[in-house]
PDB file of C-alpha atoms and ligand atoms in Angstrom:
ATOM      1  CA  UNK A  11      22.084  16.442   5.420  1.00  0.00           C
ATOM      2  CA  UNK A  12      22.509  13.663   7.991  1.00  0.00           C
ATOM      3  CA  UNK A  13      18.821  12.432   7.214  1.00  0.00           C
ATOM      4  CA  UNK A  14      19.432   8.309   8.179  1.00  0.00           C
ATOM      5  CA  UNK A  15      15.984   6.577   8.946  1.00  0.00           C
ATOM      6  CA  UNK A  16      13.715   6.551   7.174  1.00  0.00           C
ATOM      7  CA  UNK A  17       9.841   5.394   6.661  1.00  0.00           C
ATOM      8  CA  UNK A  18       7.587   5.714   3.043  1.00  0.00           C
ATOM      9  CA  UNK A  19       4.256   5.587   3.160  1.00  0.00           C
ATOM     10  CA  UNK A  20       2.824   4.679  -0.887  1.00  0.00           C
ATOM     11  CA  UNK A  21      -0.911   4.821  -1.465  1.00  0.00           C
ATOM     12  CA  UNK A  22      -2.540   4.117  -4.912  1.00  0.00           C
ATOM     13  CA  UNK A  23      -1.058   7.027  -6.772  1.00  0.00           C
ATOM     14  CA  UNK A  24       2.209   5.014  -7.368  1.00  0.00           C
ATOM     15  CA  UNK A  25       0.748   2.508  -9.456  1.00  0.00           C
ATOM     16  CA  UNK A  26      -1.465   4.817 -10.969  1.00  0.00           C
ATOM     17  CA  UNK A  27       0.332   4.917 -13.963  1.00  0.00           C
ATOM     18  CA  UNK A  28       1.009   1.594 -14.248  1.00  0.00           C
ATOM     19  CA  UNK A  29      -2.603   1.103 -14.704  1.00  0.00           C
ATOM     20  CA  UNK A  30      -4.182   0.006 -11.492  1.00  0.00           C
ATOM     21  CA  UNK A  31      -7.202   2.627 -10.447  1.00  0.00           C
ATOM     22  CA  UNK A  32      -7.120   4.784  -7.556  1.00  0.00           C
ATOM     23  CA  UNK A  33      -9.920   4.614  -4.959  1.00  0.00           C
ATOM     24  CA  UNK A  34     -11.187   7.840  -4.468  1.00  0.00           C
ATOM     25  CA  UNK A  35     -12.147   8.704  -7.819  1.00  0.00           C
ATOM     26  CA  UNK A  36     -14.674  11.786  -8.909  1.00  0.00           C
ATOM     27  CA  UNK A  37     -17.698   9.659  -9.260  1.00  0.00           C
ATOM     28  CA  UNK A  38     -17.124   8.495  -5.201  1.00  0.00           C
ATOM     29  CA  UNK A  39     -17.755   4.670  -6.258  1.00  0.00           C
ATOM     30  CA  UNK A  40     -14.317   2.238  -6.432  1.00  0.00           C
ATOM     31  CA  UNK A  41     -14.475   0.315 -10.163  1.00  0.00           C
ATOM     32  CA  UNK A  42     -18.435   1.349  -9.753  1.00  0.00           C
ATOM     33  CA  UNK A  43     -18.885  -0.290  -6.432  1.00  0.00           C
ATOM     34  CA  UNK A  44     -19.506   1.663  -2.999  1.00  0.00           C
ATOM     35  CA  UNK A  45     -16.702   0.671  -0.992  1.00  0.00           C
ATOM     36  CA  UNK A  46     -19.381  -0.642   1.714  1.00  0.00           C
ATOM     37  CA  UNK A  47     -21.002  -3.548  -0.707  1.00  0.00           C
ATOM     38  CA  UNK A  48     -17.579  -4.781  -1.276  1.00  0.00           C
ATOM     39  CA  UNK A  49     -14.791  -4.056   1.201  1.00  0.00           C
ATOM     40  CA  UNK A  50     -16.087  -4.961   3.968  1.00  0.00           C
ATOM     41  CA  UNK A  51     -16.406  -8.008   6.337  1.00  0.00           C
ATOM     42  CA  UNK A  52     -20.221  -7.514   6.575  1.00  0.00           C
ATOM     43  CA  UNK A  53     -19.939  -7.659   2.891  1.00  0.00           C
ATOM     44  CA  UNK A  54     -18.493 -10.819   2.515  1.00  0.00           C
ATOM     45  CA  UNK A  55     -21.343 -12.394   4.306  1.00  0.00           C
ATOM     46  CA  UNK A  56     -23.887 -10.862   2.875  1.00  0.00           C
ATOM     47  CA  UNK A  57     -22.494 -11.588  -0.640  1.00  0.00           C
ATOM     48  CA  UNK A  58     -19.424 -13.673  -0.814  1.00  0.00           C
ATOM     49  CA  UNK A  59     -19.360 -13.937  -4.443  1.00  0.00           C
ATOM     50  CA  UNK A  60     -19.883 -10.335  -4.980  1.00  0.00           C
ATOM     51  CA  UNK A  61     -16.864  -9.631  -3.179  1.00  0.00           C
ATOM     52  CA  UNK A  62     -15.281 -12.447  -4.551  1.00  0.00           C
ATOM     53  CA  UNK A  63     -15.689 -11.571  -8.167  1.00  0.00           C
ATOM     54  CA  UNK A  64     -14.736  -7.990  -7.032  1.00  0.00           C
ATOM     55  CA  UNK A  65     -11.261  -9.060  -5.912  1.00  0.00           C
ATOM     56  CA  UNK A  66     -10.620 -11.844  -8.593  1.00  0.00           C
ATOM     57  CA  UNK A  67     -10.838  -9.649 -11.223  1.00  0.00           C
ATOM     58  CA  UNK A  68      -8.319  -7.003  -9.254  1.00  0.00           C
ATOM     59  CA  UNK A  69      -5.820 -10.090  -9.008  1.00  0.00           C
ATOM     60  CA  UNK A  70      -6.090 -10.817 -12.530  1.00  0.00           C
ATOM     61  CA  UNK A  71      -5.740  -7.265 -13.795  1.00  0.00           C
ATOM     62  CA  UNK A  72      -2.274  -7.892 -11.803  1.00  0.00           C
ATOM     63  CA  UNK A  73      -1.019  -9.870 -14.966  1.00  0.00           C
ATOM     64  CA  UNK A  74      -0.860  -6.822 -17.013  1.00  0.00           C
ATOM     65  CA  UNK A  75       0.456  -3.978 -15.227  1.00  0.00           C
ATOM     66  CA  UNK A  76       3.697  -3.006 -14.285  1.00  0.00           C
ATOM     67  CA  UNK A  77       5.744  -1.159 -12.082  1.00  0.00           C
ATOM     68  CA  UNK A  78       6.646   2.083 -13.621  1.00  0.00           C
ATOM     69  CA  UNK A  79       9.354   4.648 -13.047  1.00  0.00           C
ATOM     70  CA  UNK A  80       8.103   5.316  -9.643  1.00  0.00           C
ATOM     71  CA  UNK A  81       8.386   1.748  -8.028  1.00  0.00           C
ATOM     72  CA  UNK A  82      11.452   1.439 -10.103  1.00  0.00           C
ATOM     73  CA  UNK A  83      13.018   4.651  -8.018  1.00  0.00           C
ATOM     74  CA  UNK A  84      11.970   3.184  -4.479  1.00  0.00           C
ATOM     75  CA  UNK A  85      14.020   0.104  -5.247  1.00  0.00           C
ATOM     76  CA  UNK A  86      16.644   1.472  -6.270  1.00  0.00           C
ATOM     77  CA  UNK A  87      16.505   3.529  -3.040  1.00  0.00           C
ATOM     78  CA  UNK A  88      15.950   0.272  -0.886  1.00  0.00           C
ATOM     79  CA  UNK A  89      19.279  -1.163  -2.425  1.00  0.00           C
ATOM     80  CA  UNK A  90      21.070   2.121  -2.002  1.00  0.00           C
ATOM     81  CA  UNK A  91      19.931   3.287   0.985  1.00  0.00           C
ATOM     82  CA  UNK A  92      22.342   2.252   4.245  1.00  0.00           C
ATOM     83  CA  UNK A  93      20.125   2.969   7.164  1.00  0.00           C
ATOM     84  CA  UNK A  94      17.021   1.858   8.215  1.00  0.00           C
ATOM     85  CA  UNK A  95      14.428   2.107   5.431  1.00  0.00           C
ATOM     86  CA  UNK A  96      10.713   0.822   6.351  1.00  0.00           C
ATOM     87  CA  UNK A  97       8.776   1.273   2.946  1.00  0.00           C
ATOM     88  CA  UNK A  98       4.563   0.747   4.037  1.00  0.00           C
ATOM     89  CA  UNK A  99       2.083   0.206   1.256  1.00  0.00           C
ATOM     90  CA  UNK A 100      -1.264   0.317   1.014  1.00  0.00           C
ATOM     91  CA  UNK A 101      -1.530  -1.320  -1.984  1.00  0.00           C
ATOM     92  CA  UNK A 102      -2.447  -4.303  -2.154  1.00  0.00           C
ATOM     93  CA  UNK A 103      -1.009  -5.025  -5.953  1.00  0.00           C
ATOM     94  CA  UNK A 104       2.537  -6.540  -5.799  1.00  0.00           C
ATOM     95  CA  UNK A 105       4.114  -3.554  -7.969  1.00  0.00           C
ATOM     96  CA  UNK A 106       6.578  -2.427  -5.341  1.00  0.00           C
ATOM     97  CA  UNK A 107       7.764  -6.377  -5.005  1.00  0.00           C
ATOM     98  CA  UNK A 108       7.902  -7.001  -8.439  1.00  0.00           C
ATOM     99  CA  UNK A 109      10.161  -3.875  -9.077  1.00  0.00           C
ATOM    100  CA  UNK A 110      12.695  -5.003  -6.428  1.00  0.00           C
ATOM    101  CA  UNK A 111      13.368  -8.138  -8.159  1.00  0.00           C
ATOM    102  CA  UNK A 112      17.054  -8.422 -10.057  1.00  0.00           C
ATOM    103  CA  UNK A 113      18.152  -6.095  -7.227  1.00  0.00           C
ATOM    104  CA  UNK A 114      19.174  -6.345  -3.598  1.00  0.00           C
ATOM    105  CA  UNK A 115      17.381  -4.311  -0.941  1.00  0.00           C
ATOM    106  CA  UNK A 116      20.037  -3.590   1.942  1.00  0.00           C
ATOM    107  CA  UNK A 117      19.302  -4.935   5.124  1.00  0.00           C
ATOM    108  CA  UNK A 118      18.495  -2.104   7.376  1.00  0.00           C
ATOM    109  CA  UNK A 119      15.340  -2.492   4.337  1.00  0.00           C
ATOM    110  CA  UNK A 120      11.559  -3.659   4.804  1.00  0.00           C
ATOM    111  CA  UNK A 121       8.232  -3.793   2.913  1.00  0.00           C
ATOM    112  CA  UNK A 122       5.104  -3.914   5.066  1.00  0.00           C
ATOM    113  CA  UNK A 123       1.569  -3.967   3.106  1.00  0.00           C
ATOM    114  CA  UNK A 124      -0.652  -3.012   5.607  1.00  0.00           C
ATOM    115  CA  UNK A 125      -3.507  -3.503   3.821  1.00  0.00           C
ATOM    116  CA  UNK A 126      -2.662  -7.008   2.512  1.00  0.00           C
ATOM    117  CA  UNK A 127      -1.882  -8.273  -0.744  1.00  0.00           C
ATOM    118  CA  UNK A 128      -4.236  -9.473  -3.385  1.00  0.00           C
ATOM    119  CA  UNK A 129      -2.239 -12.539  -4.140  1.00  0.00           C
ATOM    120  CA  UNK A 130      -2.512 -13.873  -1.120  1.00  0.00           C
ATOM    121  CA  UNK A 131      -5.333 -15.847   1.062  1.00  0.00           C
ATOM    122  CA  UNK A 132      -6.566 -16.272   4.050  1.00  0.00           C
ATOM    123  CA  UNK A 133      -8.003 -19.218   5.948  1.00  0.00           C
ATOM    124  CA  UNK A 134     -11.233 -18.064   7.507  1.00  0.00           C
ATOM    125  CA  UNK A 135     -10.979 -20.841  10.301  1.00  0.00           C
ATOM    126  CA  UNK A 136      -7.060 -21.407  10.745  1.00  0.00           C
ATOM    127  CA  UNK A 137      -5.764 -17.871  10.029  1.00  0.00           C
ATOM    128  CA  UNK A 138      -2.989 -19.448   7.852  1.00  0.00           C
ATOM    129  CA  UNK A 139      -2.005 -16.808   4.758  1.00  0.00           C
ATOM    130  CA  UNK A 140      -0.834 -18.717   1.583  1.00  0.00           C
ATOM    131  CA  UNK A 141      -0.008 -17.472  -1.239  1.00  0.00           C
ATOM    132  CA  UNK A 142      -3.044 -17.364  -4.253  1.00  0.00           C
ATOM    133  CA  UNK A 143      -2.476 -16.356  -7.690  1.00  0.00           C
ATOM    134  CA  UNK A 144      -5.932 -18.067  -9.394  1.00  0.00           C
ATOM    135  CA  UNK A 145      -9.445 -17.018  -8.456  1.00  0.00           C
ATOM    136  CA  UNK A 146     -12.080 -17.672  -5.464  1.00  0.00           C
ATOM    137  CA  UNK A 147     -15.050 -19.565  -5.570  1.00  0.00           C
ATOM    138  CA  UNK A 148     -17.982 -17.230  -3.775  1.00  0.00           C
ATOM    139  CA  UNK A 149     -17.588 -20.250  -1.038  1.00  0.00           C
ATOM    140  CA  UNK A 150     -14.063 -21.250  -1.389  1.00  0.00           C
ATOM    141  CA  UNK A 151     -12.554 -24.245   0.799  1.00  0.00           C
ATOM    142  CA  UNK A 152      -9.797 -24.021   2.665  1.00  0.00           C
ATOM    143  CA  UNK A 153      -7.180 -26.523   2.398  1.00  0.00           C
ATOM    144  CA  UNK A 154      -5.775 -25.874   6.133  1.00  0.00           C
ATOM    145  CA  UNK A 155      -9.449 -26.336   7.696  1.00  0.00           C
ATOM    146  CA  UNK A 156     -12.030 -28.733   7.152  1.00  0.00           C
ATOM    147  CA  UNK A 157     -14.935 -26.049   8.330  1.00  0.00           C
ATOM    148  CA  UNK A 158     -12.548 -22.994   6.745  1.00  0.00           C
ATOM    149  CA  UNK A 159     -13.641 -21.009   3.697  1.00  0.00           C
ATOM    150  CA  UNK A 160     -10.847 -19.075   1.726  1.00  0.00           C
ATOM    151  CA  UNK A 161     -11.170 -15.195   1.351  1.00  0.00           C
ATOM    152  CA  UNK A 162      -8.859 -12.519  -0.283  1.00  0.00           C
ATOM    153  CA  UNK A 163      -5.801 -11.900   1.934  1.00  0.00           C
ATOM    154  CA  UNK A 164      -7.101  -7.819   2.374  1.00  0.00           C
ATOM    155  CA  UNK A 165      -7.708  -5.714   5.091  1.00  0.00           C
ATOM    156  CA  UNK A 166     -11.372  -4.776   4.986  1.00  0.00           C
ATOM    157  CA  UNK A 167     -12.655  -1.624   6.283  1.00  0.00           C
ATOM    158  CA  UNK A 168     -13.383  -2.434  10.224  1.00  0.00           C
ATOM    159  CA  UNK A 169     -10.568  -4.566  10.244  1.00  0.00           C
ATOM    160  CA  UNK A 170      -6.845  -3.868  11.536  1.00  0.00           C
ATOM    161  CA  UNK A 171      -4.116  -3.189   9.493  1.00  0.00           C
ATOM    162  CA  UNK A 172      -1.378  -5.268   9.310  1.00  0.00           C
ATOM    163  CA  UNK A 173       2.359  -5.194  11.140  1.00  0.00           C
ATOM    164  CA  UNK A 174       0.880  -2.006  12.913  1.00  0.00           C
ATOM    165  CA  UNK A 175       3.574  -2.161  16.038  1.00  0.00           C
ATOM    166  CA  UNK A 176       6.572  -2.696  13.622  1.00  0.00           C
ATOM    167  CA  UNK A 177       5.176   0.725  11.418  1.00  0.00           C
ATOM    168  CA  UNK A 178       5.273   2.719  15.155  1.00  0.00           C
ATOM    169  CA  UNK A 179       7.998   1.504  16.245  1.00  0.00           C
ATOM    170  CA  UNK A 180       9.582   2.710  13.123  1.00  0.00           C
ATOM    171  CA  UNK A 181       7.943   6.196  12.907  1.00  0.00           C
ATOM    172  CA  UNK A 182       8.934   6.732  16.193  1.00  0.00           C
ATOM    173  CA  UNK A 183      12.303   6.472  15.772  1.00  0.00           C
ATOM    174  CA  UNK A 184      12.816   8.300  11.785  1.00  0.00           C
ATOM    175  CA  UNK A 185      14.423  11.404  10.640  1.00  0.00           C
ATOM    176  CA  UNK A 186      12.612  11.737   7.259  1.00  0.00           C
ATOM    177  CA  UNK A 187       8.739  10.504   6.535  1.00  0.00           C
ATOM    178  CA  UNK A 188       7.203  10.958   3.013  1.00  0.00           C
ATOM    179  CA  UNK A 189       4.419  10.090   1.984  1.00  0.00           C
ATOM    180  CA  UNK A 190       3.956   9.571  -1.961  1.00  0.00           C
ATOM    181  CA  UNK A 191       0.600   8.983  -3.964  1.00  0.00           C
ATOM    182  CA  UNK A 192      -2.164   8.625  -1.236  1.00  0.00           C
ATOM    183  CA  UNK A 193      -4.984  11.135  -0.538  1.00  0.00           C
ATOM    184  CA  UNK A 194      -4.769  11.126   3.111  1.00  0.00           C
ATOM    185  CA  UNK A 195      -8.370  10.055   3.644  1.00  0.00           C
ATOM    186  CA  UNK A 196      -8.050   6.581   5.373  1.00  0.00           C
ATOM    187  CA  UNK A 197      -7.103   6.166   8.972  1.00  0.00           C
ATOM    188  CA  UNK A 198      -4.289   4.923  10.314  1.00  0.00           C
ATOM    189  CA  UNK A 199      -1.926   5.890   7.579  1.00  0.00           C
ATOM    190  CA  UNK A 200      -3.240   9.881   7.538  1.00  0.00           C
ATOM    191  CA  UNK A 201      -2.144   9.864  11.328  1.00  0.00           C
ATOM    192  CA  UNK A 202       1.675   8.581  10.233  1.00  0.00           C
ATOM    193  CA  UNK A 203       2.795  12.134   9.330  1.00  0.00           C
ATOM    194  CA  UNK A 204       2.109  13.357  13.138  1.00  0.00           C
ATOM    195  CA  UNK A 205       3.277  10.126  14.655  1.00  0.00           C
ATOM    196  CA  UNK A 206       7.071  11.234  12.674  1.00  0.00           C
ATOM    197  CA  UNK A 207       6.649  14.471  13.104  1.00  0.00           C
ATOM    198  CA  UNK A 208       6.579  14.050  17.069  1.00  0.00           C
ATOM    199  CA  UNK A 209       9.830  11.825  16.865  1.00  0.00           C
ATOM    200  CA  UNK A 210      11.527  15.358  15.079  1.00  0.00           C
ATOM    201  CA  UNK A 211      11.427  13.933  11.897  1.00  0.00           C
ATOM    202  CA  UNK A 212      11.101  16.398   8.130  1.00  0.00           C
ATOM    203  CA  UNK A 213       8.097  15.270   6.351  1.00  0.00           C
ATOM    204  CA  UNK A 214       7.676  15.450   2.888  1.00  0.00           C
ATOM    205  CA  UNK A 215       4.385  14.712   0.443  1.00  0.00           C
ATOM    206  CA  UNK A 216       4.677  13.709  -3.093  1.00  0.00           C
ATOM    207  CA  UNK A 217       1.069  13.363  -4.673  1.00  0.00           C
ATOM    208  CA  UNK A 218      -0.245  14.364  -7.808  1.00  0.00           C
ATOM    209  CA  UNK A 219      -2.205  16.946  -5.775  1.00  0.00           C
ATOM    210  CA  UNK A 220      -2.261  18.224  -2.391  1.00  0.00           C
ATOM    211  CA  UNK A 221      -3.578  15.687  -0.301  1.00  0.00           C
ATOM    212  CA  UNK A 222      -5.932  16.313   2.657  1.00  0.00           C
ATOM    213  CA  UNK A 223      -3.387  16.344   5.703  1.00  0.00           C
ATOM    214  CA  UNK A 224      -1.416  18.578   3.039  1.00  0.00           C
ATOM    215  CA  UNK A 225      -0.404  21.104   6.091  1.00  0.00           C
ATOM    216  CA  UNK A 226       0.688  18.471   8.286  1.00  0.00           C
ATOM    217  CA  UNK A 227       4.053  17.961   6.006  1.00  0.00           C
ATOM    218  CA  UNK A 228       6.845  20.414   6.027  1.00  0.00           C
ATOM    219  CA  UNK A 229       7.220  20.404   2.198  1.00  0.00           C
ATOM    220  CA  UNK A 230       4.963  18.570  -0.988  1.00  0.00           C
ATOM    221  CA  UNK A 231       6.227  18.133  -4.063  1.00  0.00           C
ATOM    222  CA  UNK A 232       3.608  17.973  -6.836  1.00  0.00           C
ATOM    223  CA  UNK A 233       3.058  16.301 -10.027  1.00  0.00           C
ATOM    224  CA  UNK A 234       3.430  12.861 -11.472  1.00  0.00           C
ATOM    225  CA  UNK A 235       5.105   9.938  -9.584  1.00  0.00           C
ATOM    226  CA  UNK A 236       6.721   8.534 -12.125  1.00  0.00           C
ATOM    227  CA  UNK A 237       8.644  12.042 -12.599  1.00  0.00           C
ATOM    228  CA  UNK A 238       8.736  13.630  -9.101  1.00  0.00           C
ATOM    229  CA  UNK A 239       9.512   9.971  -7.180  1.00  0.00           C
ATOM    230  CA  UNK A 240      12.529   9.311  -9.599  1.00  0.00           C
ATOM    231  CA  UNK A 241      13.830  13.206  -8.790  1.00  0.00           C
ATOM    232  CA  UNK A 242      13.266  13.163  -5.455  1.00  0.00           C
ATOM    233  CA  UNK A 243      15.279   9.759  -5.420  1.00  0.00           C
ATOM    234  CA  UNK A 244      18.370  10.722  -6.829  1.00  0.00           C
ATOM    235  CA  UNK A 245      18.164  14.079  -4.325  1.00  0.00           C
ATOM    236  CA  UNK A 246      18.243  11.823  -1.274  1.00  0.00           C
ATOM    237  CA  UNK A 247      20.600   9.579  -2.585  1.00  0.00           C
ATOM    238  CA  UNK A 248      23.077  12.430  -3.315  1.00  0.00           C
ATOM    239  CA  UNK A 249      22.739  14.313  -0.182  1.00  0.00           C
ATOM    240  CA  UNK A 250      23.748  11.154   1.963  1.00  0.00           C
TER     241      UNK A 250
HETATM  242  N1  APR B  24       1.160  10.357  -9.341  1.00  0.00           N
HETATM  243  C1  APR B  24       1.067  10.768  -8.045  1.00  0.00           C
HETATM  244  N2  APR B  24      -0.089  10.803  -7.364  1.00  0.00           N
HETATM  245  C2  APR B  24      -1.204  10.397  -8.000  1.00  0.00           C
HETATM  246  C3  APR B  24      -1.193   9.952  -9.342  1.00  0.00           C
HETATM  247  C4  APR B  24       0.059   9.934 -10.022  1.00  0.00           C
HETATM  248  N3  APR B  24       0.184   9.530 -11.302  1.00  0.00           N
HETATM  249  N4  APR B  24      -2.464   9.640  -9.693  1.00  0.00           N
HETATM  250  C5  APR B  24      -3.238   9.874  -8.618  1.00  0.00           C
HETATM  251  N5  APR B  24      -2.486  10.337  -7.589  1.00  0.00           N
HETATM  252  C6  APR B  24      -2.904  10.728  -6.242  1.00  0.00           C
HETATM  253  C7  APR B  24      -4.278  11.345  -6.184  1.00  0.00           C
HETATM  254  O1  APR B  24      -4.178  12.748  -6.393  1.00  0.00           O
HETATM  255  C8  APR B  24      -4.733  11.005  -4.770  1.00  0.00           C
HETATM  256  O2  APR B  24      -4.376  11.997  -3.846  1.00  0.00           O
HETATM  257  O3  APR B  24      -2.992   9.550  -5.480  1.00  0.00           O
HETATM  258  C9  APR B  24      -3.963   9.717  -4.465  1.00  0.00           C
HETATM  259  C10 APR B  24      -4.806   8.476  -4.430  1.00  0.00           C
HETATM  260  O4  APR B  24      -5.719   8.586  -3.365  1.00  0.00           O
HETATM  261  P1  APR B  24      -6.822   7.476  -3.072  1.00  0.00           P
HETATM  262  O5  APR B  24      -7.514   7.099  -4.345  1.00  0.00           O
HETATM  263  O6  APR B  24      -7.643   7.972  -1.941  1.00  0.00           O
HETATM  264  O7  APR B  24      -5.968   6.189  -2.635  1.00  0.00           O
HETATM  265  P2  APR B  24      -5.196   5.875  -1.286  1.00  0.00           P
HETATM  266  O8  APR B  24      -4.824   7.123  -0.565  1.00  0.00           O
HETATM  267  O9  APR B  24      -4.122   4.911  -1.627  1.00  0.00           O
HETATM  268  O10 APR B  24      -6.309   5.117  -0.458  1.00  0.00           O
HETATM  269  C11 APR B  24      -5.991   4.612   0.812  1.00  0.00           C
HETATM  270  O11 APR B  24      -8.144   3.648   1.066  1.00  0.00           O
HETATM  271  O12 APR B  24      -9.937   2.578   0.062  1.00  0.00           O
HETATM  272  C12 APR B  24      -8.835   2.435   0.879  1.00  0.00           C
HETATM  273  O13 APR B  24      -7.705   0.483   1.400  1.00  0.00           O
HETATM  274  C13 APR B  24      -7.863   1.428   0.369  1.00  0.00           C
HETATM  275  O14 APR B  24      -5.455   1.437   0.518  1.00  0.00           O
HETATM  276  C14 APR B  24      -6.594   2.220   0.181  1.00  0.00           C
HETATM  277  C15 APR B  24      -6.779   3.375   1.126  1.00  0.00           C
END
């Protein structure tokens, strides 16, 4: 089919199954929080252990998932895969990573989580990321600034996603976009499917459910991701 570059956008629904909640659930509250009191930079100062003790307990939860069939499939695509292969989360869980390990991702391959990663933090004063695997004190200090404070390596509503030129740069140039387990509700990622689209590229959803932006794709897939990533896997790989 001649399909070469190509760019994945995963939201929650891929780690769905492996335990980790989705955001936009029926009740409207994320693990019974609005997402205002608790992803937000206004948040943090208002109540820094709030949103401390909000994120601590999503990095520990990290200890006991893991990746399922779906994460498993995108790996094995990144090590297949001979062309260009830009693979965007929003997740910020490590599932994606984690599944990749034991194999080797080919080089035209990259992982961006544009929405940070919970075991990481940040250095309110320096900047400098390091990597953070225990919990946050509501008033954490840094170790790379005397007058820093430590806070959850995330990108909080109001704030700018990460690697953002690399992810256009890369859209703008791909055959094939698909998008797999998001809900198409949070800017920029719901504007991805036009920005590929423009550069001539098929698009392709695989969700649980429609998503919102369903019509912008030229074909969804629907069901589970653990079943429907794995298929749709093994098509791409034997169409190359
Ligand atoms: N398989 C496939 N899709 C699934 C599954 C599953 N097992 N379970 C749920 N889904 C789908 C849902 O139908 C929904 O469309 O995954 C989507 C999850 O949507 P959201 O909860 O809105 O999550 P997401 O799109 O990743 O949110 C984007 O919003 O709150 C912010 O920063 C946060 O990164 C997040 C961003």
């Amino acid at each position: 089919m001649g399909l070469s570059r190509l760019v994945i956008l995963t939201g929650s629904g891929v780690s769905a199954e492996s335990g980790v909640p989705t955001f936009r659930a029926a009740d409207g509250l994320w693990l019974g929080h609005r997402v205002e009191d608790v992803a937000t930079p206004e948040a943090f100062a208002r109540d820094p252990a709030l949103v401390q003790d909000f994120y601590n307990r999503r990095r520990r939860q990290l200890a006991e998932v893991q990746p399922n069939a779906a994460h498993r499939a995108l790996a094995r695509l990144a090590a297949e895969w001979r062309s260009d292969c830009l693979l965007v989360t929003q997740n910020v869980d490590d599932l994606h990573e984690r599944a990749q390990a034991g194999t080797s991702p080919g080089s035209g391959f990259r992982l961006i989580q544009m929405h940070g990663e919970l075991l990481k933090a940040v250095c309110t004063a320096s900047g400098r990321v390091c990597e953070w695997r225990d919990d946050l004190q509501a008033r954490h200090p840094s170790p790379h600034a005397a007058d820093g404070l430590l806070r959850p390596h995330i990108v909080w509503f109001g704030e700018l996603p990460l690697e953002m030129d690399t992810i256009e740069a890369a859209l703008g140039r791909c055959d094939l976009f698909v998008s797999i387990g998001t809900s198409g509700a949070v800017w920029p990622a719901v504007g991805f499917v036009q920005q590929a689209r423009r550069a001539g590229a098929r698009t392709v959803e695989l969700n649980l459910e429609p998503s919102l932006n369903q019509e912008m794709f030229d074909e969804g897939r629907y069901g589970l991701a653990s079943q429907i990533v794995p298929a749709f896997v093994d098509e791409l790989l034997a169409d190359r």
